[in-house]
GROMACS .gro file of C-alpha atoms in nm:
model
  204
    1MET     CA    1   0.000   0.000   0.000
    2ASN     CA    2   0.115   0.354  -0.067
    3LYS     CA    3   0.066   0.635   0.184
    4GLU     CA    4  -0.272   0.746   0.049
    5GLU     CA    5  -0.405   0.390   0.052
    6LEU     CA    6  -0.280   0.336   0.408
    7ILE     CA    7  -0.459   0.648   0.529
    8GLU     CA    8  -0.782   0.551   0.354
    9SER     CA    9  -0.766   0.203   0.506
   10ILE     CA   10  -0.701   0.343   0.855
   11VAL     CA   11  -0.997   0.581   0.836
   12GLU     CA   12  -1.222   0.299   0.712
   13LEU     CA   13  -1.115   0.085   1.008
   14GLU     CA   14  -1.161   0.369   1.258
   15TRP     CA   15  -1.506   0.483   1.148
   16PRO     CA   16  -1.701   0.177   1.278
   17MET     CA   17  -1.510   0.204   1.606
   18PHE     CA   18  -1.599   0.572   1.629
   19GLN     CA   19  -1.965   0.480   1.597
   20GLU     CA   20  -1.944   0.282   1.921
   21VAL     CA   21  -1.733   0.507   2.145
   22ASN     CA   22  -2.031   0.610   2.360
   23GLY     CA   23  -2.212   0.279   2.370
   24GLY     CA   24  -2.583   0.347   2.313
   25THR     CA   25  -2.549   0.726   2.331
   26ARG     CA   26  -2.466   0.918   2.013
   27ALA     CA   27  -2.306   1.259   1.958
   28ASP     CA   28  -2.356   1.486   1.656
   29CYS     CA   29  -1.998   1.428   1.537
   30GLN     CA   30  -2.077   1.058   1.495
   31GLU     CA   31  -2.320   1.150   1.217
   32ASN     CA   32  -2.065   1.355   1.023
   33TYR     CA   33  -1.858   1.112   0.817
   34PRO     CA   34  -1.704   1.378   0.585
   35MET     CA   35  -1.575   1.576   0.883
   36PHE     CA   36  -1.437   1.259   1.042
   37VAL     CA   37  -1.253   1.175   0.720
   38ASN     CA   38  -1.115   1.529   0.694
   39MET     CA   39  -0.988   1.544   1.050
   40ARG     CA   40  -0.836   1.197   1.061
   41THR     CA   41  -0.682   1.227   0.716
   42SER     CA   42  -0.530   1.560   0.817
   43GLN     CA   43  -0.362   1.397   1.115
   44PHE     CA   44  -0.229   1.095   0.930
   45SER     CA   45  -0.106   1.300   0.634
   46ALA     CA   46   0.181   1.414   0.857
   47TRP     CA   47   0.293   1.057   0.933
   48ASN     CA   48   0.531   0.842   0.733
   49GLU     CA   49   0.441   0.504   0.589
   50GLU     CA   50   0.619   0.308   0.863
   51ALA     CA   51   0.407   0.464   1.137
   52LEU     CA   52   0.090   0.436   0.929
   53SER     CA   53   0.151   0.067   0.858
   54ALA     CA   54   0.213  -0.005   1.224
   55TYR     CA   55  -0.104   0.172   1.333
   56ARG     CA   56  -0.308  -0.004   1.066
   57GLU     CA   57  -0.186  -0.331   1.216
   58ASP     CA   58  -0.295  -0.211   1.561
   59LEU     CA   59  -0.643  -0.147   1.424
   60LEU     CA   60  -0.664  -0.480   1.244
   61THR     CA   61  -0.555  -0.665   1.558
   62ALA     CA   62  -0.810  -0.478   1.767
   63GLU     CA   63  -1.083  -0.545   1.511
   64GLY     CA   64  -1.002  -0.916   1.521
   65GLU     CA   65  -1.026  -0.910   1.900
   66GLN     CA   66  -1.350  -0.705   1.885
   67HIS     CA   67  -1.177  -0.431   2.081
   68ASN     CA   68  -1.244  -0.062   2.019
   69LEU     CA   69  -0.927   0.152   2.020
   70LEU     CA   70  -1.121   0.475   1.974
   71ARG     CA   71  -1.336   0.402   2.278
   72ASP     CA   72  -1.012   0.336   2.469
   73LYS     CA   73  -0.895   0.686   2.373
   74TYR     CA   74  -1.195   0.853   2.534
   75ILE     CA   75  -1.164   0.638   2.845
   76HIS     CA   76  -0.797   0.737   2.880
   77MET     CA   77  -0.899   1.102   2.842
   78MET     CA   78  -1.148   1.065   3.128
   79ALA     CA   79  -0.858   1.013   3.369
   80SER     CA   80  -0.817   1.390   3.348
   81THR     CA   81  -1.161   1.518   3.249
   82GLU     CA   82  -1.385   1.287   3.456
   83PRO     CA   83  -1.185   1.084   3.712
   84GLU     CA   84  -1.487   0.906   3.864
   85GLY     CA   85  -1.608   0.792   3.523
   86TYR     CA   86  -1.255   0.683   3.437
   87LEU     CA   87  -1.244   0.451   3.737
   88HIS     CA   88  -1.576   0.300   3.627
   89PHE     CA   89  -1.454   0.224   3.273
   90LEU     CA   90  -1.092   0.144   3.361
   91PRO     CA   91  -1.148  -0.237   3.359
   92GLU     CA   92  -1.216  -0.209   2.982
   93LEU     CA   93  -0.863  -0.087   2.910
   94PRO     CA   94  -0.576  -0.322   2.830
   95PRO     CA   95  -0.274  -0.298   3.064
   96VAL     CA   96  -0.035  -0.014   2.975
   97SER     CA   97   0.333  -0.105   2.972
   98GLU     CA   98   0.604   0.121   3.116
   99GLU     CA   99   0.756   0.139   2.768
  100LYS     CA  100   0.429   0.274   2.628
  101LYS     CA  101   0.405   0.537   2.903
  102GLU     CA  102   0.761   0.651   2.831
  103LEU     CA  103   0.702   0.665   2.455
  104VAL     CA  104   0.380   0.862   2.498
  105GLU     CA  105   0.554   1.117   2.719
  106ALA     CA  106   0.850   1.144   2.479
  107ILE     CA  107   0.619   1.215   2.185
  108TRP     CA  108   0.422   1.472   2.385
  109GLN     CA  109   0.744   1.650   2.486
  110LEU     CA  110   0.835   1.681   2.117
  111MET     CA  111   0.489   1.796   2.010
  112LEU     CA  112   0.440   2.044   2.296
  113PRO     CA  113   0.691   2.310   2.183
  114GLN     CA  114   0.564   2.277   1.826
  115THR     CA  115   0.209   2.338   1.946
  116ILE     CA  116   0.319   2.634   2.161
  117GLU     CA  117   0.489   2.786   1.856
  118LEU     CA  118   0.172   2.738   1.650
  119ARG     CA  119  -0.030   2.924   1.912
  120ARG     CA  120   0.226   3.202   1.919
  121LYS     CA  121   0.214   3.235   1.541
  122TYR     CA  122  -0.164   3.195   1.506
  123PRO     CA  123  -0.307   3.311   1.841
  124ASN     CA  124  -0.663   3.366   1.721
  125VAL     CA  125  -0.689   3.019   1.567
  126GLY     CA  126  -0.550   2.885   1.894
  127LYS     CA  127  -0.815   3.064   2.099
  128LEU     CA  128  -1.087   2.875   1.911
  129GLY     CA  129  -0.933   2.540   2.001
  130ARG     CA  130  -0.880   2.333   2.312
  131PRO     CA  131  -0.684   2.459   2.614
  132LEU     CA  132  -0.326   2.342   2.582
  133TYR     CA  133  -0.264   2.182   2.921
  134SER     CA  134  -0.466   1.935   3.126
  135ALA     CA  135  -0.439   2.169   3.424
  136ASP     CA  136  -0.643   2.429   3.233
  137GLU     CA  137  -0.941   2.204   3.162
  138ARG     CA  138  -1.286   2.319   3.267
  139ASN     CA  139  -1.623   2.139   3.272
  140GLY     CA  140  -1.479   1.816   3.135
  141TYR     CA  141  -1.359   1.973   2.807
  142ALA     CA  142  -1.038   1.794   2.712
  143SER     CA  143  -0.716   1.985   2.655
  144VAL     CA  144  -0.469   1.925   2.374
  145GLU     CA  145  -0.247   1.743   2.623
  146THR     CA  146  -0.526   1.513   2.740
  147TYR     CA  147  -0.652   1.445   2.389
  148GLU     CA  148  -0.310   1.371   2.239
  149LYS     CA  149  -0.193   1.154   2.526
  150GLY     CA  150  -0.526   0.973   2.531
  151GLU     CA  151  -0.490   0.882   2.165
  152LEU     CA  152  -0.122   0.792   2.190
  153MET     CA  153  -0.204   0.549   2.471
  154THR     CA  154  -0.413   0.345   2.227
  155TYR     CA  155  -0.125   0.288   1.985
  156GLY     CA  156   0.097  -0.018   2.010
  157GLU     CA  157   0.462   0.019   2.111
  158LYS     CA  158   0.575  -0.047   1.753
  159THR     CA  159   0.357   0.238   1.627
  160LEU     CA  160   0.477   0.471   1.901
  161ARG     CA  161   0.842   0.394   1.830
  162ALA     CA  162   0.793   0.459   1.459
  163LEU     CA  163   0.604   0.781   1.527
  164LEU     CA  164   0.862   0.906   1.776
  165SER     CA  165   1.143   0.838   1.531
  166TRP     CA  166   0.956   1.021   1.253
  167ILE     CA  167   0.874   1.327   1.464
  168LYS     CA  168   1.237   1.348   1.577
  169ALA     CA  169   1.365   1.322   1.220
  170GLN     CA  170   1.123   1.587   1.101
  171ALA     CA  171   1.216   1.820   1.386
  172GLU     CA  172   1.586   1.779   1.306
  173ALA     CA  173   1.503   1.877   0.947
  174GLY     CA  174   1.322   2.187   1.072
  175VAL     CA  175   0.973   2.050   1.003
  176SER     CA  176   0.694   2.076   1.260
  177VAL     CA  177   0.459   1.777   1.254
  178ALA     CA  178   0.210   1.974   1.467
  179ALA     CA  179   0.207   2.250   1.205
  180GLN     CA  180   0.161   1.999   0.923
  181ILE     CA  181  -0.140   1.846   1.098
  182GLN     CA  182  -0.304   2.179   1.177
  183GLU     CA  183  -0.247   2.320   0.830
  184ALA     CA  184  -0.392   2.008   0.668
  185GLY     CA  185  -0.698   2.038   0.892
  186ILE     CA  186  -0.742   2.406   0.809
  187LEU     CA  187  -0.713   2.345   0.437
  188SER     CA  188  -0.960   2.055   0.457
  189VAL     CA  189  -1.239   2.286   0.577
  190GLY     CA  190  -1.195   2.533   0.292
  191TYR     CA  191  -0.935   2.788   0.395
  192ALA     CA  192  -0.662   2.873   0.147
  193SER     CA  193  -0.396   2.909   0.415
  194MET     CA  194  -0.330   2.932   0.788
  195GLU     CA  195  -0.305   3.307   0.747
  196GLU     CA  196  -0.657   3.324   0.605
  197ALA     CA  197  -0.787   3.115   0.893
  198GLU     CA  198  -0.609   3.342   1.142
  199GLU     CA  199  -0.769   3.653   0.992
  200ASP     CA  200  -1.111   3.490   0.999
  201ALA     CA  201  -1.064   3.382   1.361
  202LYS     CA  202  -0.958   3.737   1.450
  203ARG     CA  203  -1.291   3.871   1.324
  204GLN     CA  204  -1.494   3.625   1.533
   0.00000   0.00000   0.00000
């Protein structure tokens, strides 16, 4: 599979899982397939094929075991946003290895300064998004930190190692993976550039 095919396959595997993240309760975003495709494709467009292939294998393994990785993400997020609910759903989560915890933290520490720089460069776009840190969360609304770590915790160690290596290599080449993801997301909803989105956000 080439990169485009890998991304398409990943999104196709994730969508049925996304339909079941809340059990019998549904949210509006679960009815919006085009938006789901845009947002997930934007994220994965910044990955290399090694990381994409590894994550696709994670999804296929989970599918075979009838396990929902996207539901796991939201349960992990509840550790910060809704601790009592997290304890209730915790038995659903697979054990988390020390290696995984270390990889998740290493990736977050690489992505954090990139995200801070994005918010410095595009402050008005940033104001429309999530709070950056878990400590700044209010009313159960997840921060960037909580959301990213929650998702990373659902990836296998092979995927995390590949992703960490890729983000490091990109950073050494002067490329921000966080910026690539955000720009792809902005373009996917119709803006011509980040600058256009910043000007629009400034007027809101």
